[in-house]
Amino acid sequence: EPEVTQTPSHQVTQMGQEVILRCVPISNHLYFYWYRQILGQKVEFLVSFYNNEISEKSEIFDDQFSVERPDGSNFTLKIRSTKLEDSAMYFCASSEALRPGSDYHSSYNEQFFGPGTRLTVL
Amino acid sequence: KQEVTQIPAALSVPEGENLVLNCSFTDSAIYNLQWFRQDPGKGLTSLLLIQSSQREQTSGRLNASLDKSSGRSTLYIAASQPGDSATYLCAVNGRSGGYNKLIFGAGTRLAVHP
């Protein structure tokens, strides 16, 4: 069964360093997302991406964050200068394109999540 | 601003019981609602997606209902098993939250003991 994959599973970094988290969405999906979950807290939306551009972002997603689809399969989240409070589990998700014959926007479709990358900032 | 609440926060039951997990949301203008399962330290597994036009969805021993007008969804787990032990998350996708992002509840932590 197709699944979203993420690498690395765990990343430890020093405060102020740049990190890149990688995701491979499900192959026929066209919408991509990043969420994060700080330990003990709710899962929070960061950003959504469609057609090679950001379609929506939260207030958390400031200038320190960026996303990219560098090739046909990968989707990355970059944090330019990590802070202690960036320590969290980061989840990538994807959802499929508009189904033929459906008038639902493709964002209405089911989102599938990867296993997450645990980022620890020291 | 959309807020999602899940009750109870934690539940411990003996194997074989039928369970009801509750989810409520403050803005009824949603496009869909998704139930997830999360095992400790792991990712989110999608269980069921209910579109706003639907009343319920079933998958195996799971049944999710949606009452959009009252801002409620329930996840019914029949004949619970120890393997069902996990945190169950409810998430909504709706107009007030932005049309392509999920807003999550804090989850219900379920423990099923033999």
Coordinates of C-alpha atoms in Angstrom, one line a residue:
Chain A
E1 CA 0.0 0.0 0.0
P2 CA 1.4 3.4 -0.9
E3 CA 2.6 5.5 2.1
V4 CA 4.3 8.7 2.9
T5 CA 7.9 8.3 4.0
Q6 CA 10.1 10.7 6.0
T7 CA 13.8 11.0 6.6
P8 CA 15.6 11.1 9.0
S9 CA 13.5 9.5 11.7
H10 CA 15.4 11.5 14.4
Q11 CA 17.5 14.7 13.9
V12 CA 19.6 16.2 16.7
T13 CA 21.0 19.7 16.0
Q14 CA 22.5 22.6 17.8
M15 CA 20.6 25.9 18.2
G16 CA 21.2 28.2 15.3
Q17 CA 21.9 25.4 12.8
E18 CA 20.0 24.8 9.7
V19 CA 18.1 21.6 9.2
I20 CA 16.3 20.0 6.3
L21 CA 13.6 17.5 6.8
R22 CA 12.7 15.3 3.9
C23 CA 9.5 13.7 2.8
V24 CA 8.4 11.5 -0.1
P25 CA 4.6 11.9 -0.6
I26 CA 2.4 9.3 -2.1
S27 CA 3.2 9.3 -5.8
N28 CA -0.1 10.4 -7.4
H29 CA -0.8 13.0 -4.7
L30 CA -0.5 16.7 -5.6
Y31 CA -1.2 18.4 -2.2
F32 CA 1.5 18.3 0.4
Y33 CA 1.6 19.5 4.0
W34 CA 3.8 19.9 7.0
Y35 CA 2.5 19.7 10.6
R36 CA 4.3 19.6 13.9
Q37 CA 3.6 18.2 17.3
I38 CA 5.4 19.5 20.3
L39 CA 5.6 16.8 23.0
G40 CA 2.4 16.6 24.9
Q41 CA 0.6 19.1 22.7
K42 CA -1.8 19.1 19.8
V43 CA -0.8 18.5 16.2
E44 CA -0.5 21.9 14.5
F45 CA -0.6 22.9 10.9
L46 CA 2.4 24.6 9.4
V47 CA 2.0 24.9 5.7
S48 CA 0.3 23.4 2.6
F49 CA 1.8 23.3 -0.9
Y50 CA 0.3 22.8 -4.3
N51 CA 1.4 23.4 -7.8
N52 CA 4.9 24.4 -6.7
E53 CA 3.8 27.1 -4.3
I54 CA 2.6 27.6 -0.8
S55 CA -1.2 27.7 -0.7
E56 CA -1.6 28.4 3.0
K57 CA 0.6 28.8 6.0
S58 CA 0.1 29.3 9.7
E59 CA 1.5 32.0 12.0
I60 CA 4.1 29.5 13.1
F61 CA 5.6 29.3 9.6
D62 CA 7.7 32.5 9.8
D63 CA 10.7 33.5 7.7
Q64 CA 12.9 30.8 9.3
F65 CA 10.8 28.1 7.6
S66 CA 10.7 27.3 3.9
V67 CA 9.4 24.4 1.8
E68 CA 10.5 23.1 -1.5
R69 CA 9.8 20.4 -4.0
P70 CA 13.3 20.0 -5.5
D71 CA 12.4 17.1 -7.8
G72 CA 9.4 15.0 -8.8
S73 CA 9.3 13.0 -5.6
N74 CA 10.7 14.9 -2.6
F75 CA 9.1 17.6 -0.5
T76 CA 11.4 19.3 2.0
L77 CA 11.0 21.6 5.1
K78 CA 14.0 23.8 5.9
I79 CA 14.4 25.5 9.2
R80 CA 17.1 28.1 8.7
S81 CA 18.3 28.8 12.2
T82 CA 16.8 26.4 14.7
K83 CA 15.6 27.5 18.2
L84 CA 15.0 25.4 21.3
E85 CA 11.3 25.7 20.8
D86 CA 11.5 24.1 17.3
S87 CA 12.0 20.8 19.1
A88 CA 9.0 18.7 18.0
M89 CA 7.8 15.8 15.9
Y90 CA 7.4 17.0 12.3
F91 CA 4.9 15.2 10.1
C92 CA 4.6 15.4 6.4
A93 CA 1.2 14.6 4.8
S94 CA -0.2 14.4 1.3
S95 CA -3.6 14.2 -0.4
E96 CA -4.7 13.2 -3.9
A97 CA -5.7 15.3 -6.8
L98 CA -9.3 16.0 -7.7
R99 CA -11.1 12.8 -8.4
P100 CA -12.6 12.6 -11.9
G101 CA -16.3 13.4 -11.9
S102 CA -16.1 15.0 -8.4
D103 CA -16.8 18.6 -7.8
Y104 CA -15.0 18.5 -4.4
H105 CA -11.8 20.5 -4.2
S106 CA -8.9 18.2 -3.8
S107 CA -8.1 19.6 -0.4
Y108 CA -11.3 17.9 0.8
N109 CA -9.7 14.6 0.3
E110 CA -8.2 12.4 2.9
Q111 CA -4.7 13.4 4.2
F112 CA -2.2 10.6 4.7
F113 CA 0.6 11.2 7.2
G114 CA 4.2 10.0 7.3
P115 CA 5.8 8.5 10.4
G116 CA 7.4 11.8 11.4
T117 CA 10.9 13.2 12.1
R118 CA 11.7 13.9 15.7
L119 CA 13.7 17.1 15.8
T120 CA 15.7 17.8 18.9
V121 CA 17.4 21.2 19.2
L122 CA 20.1 21.5 21.9
Chain B
K1 CA -11.6 30.5 15.1
Q2 CA -12.1 26.8 14.9
E3 CA -11.5 24.8 18.1
V4 CA -11.7 21.1 18.4
T5 CA -12.3 19.3 21.7
Q6 CA -12.2 15.6 22.5
I7 CA -13.8 13.9 25.4
P8 CA -12.7 12.0 27.4
A9 CA -9.0 12.8 27.5
A10 CA -8.3 9.2 28.6
L11 CA -10.2 6.0 28.8
S12 CA -9.3 2.6 30.3
V13 CA -11.5 -0.4 29.6
P14 CA -11.5 -4.2 29.7
E15 CA -11.3 -6.1 26.5
G16 CA -14.5 -6.6 24.6
E17 CA -16.3 -3.4 25.6
N18 CA -17.9 -1.2 23.0
L19 CA -16.6 2.4 23.2
V20 CA -17.7 5.9 22.2
L21 CA -15.1 8.6 21.7
N22 CA -16.4 12.2 21.3
C23 CA -15.2 15.1 19.2
S24 CA -16.8 18.6 19.1
F25 CA -15.9 21.6 17.0
T26 CA -17.0 25.2 17.3
D27 CA -17.5 26.2 13.7
S28 CA -20.0 23.9 11.9
A29 CA -18.9 25.1 8.4
I30 CA -16.5 22.2 7.8
Y31 CA -15.7 20.4 4.6
N32 CA -14.7 17.1 6.2
L33 CA -13.7 15.4 9.4
Q34 CA -11.0 12.8 9.8
W35 CA -10.3 10.4 12.7
F36 CA -6.7 9.2 13.2
R37 CA -4.9 6.7 15.4
Q38 CA -1.5 7.6 16.9
D39 CA 0.7 5.1 18.7
P40 CA 3.3 6.4 21.1
G41 CA 6.1 8.2 19.3
K42 CA 4.7 7.2 15.9
G43 CA 2.9 8.9 13.0
L44 CA -0.8 9.3 12.4
T45 CA -2.8 6.6 10.8
S46 CA -6.0 7.7 9.0
L47 CA -9.0 5.7 10.2
L48 CA -12.0 7.3 8.6
L49 CA -12.8 10.4 6.6
I50 CA -16.4 11.8 6.7
Q51 CA -17.3 14.5 4.1
S52 CA -19.7 17.2 5.3
S53 CA -22.5 15.8 3.3
Q54 CA -22.2 12.4 5.0
R55 CA -23.7 11.2 8.3
E56 CA -21.4 8.2 9.0
Q57 CA -18.6 6.0 7.8
T58 CA -17.7 2.5 8.7
S59 CA -14.5 0.5 8.5
G60 CA -14.4 -2.9 10.2
R61 CA -15.2 -2.5 13.9
L62 CA -15.1 1.3 13.6
N63 CA -18.0 3.6 12.9
A64 CA -17.8 7.4 12.8
S65 CA -20.8 9.6 12.8
L66 CA -21.1 13.3 12.0
D67 CA -23.7 15.8 13.1
K68 CA -22.4 19.0 11.4
S69 CA -25.2 21.3 12.7
S70 CA -24.4 20.5 16.3
G71 CA -20.7 20.4 15.8
R72 CA -20.2 16.8 16.9
S73 CA -18.7 13.6 15.8
T74 CA -18.4 10.3 17.5
L75 CA -16.1 7.3 16.9
Y76 CA -17.6 4.0 17.9
I77 CA -15.3 1.1 18.5
A78 CA -17.0 -2.3 18.7
A79 CA -15.6 -5.2 20.7
S80 CA -12.4 -3.5 21.8
Q81 CA -9.1 -5.3 21.8
P82 CA -5.8 -4.7 23.5
G83 CA -4.4 -3.8 20.0
D84 CA -6.8 -0.9 19.9
S85 CA -4.8 0.9 22.7
A86 CA -3.5 4.2 21.2
T87 CA -4.4 7.8 21.1
Y88 CA -7.3 8.7 18.8
L89 CA -7.3 12.1 17.2
C90 CA -10.1 14.0 15.5
A91 CA -9.3 16.7 13.0
V92 CA -11.6 19.0 10.9
N93 CA -11.0 20.7 7.6
G94 CA -13.2 23.8 7.3
R95 CA -13.7 27.3 6.1
S96 CA -12.8 29.1 9.3
G97 CA -9.6 27.2 9.6
G98 CA -8.6 27.5 6.0
Y99 CA -9.8 25.1 3.4
N100 CA -6.8 22.9 3.1
K101 CA -5.5 22.4 6.6
L102 CA -6.6 20.1 9.4
I103 CA -7.3 21.4 12.9
F104 CA -6.7 18.8 15.5
G105 CA -8.2 18.0 18.9
A106 CA -5.9 16.9 21.8
G107 CA -7.0 13.3 21.5
T108 CA -8.4 10.5 23.6
R109 CA -5.8 8.1 25.1
L110 CA -7.3 4.7 25.1
A111 CA -6.0 1.7 27.0
V112 CA -7.7 -1.7 26.5
H113 CA -6.6 -4.3 29.0
P114 CA -7.0 -8.0 28.7

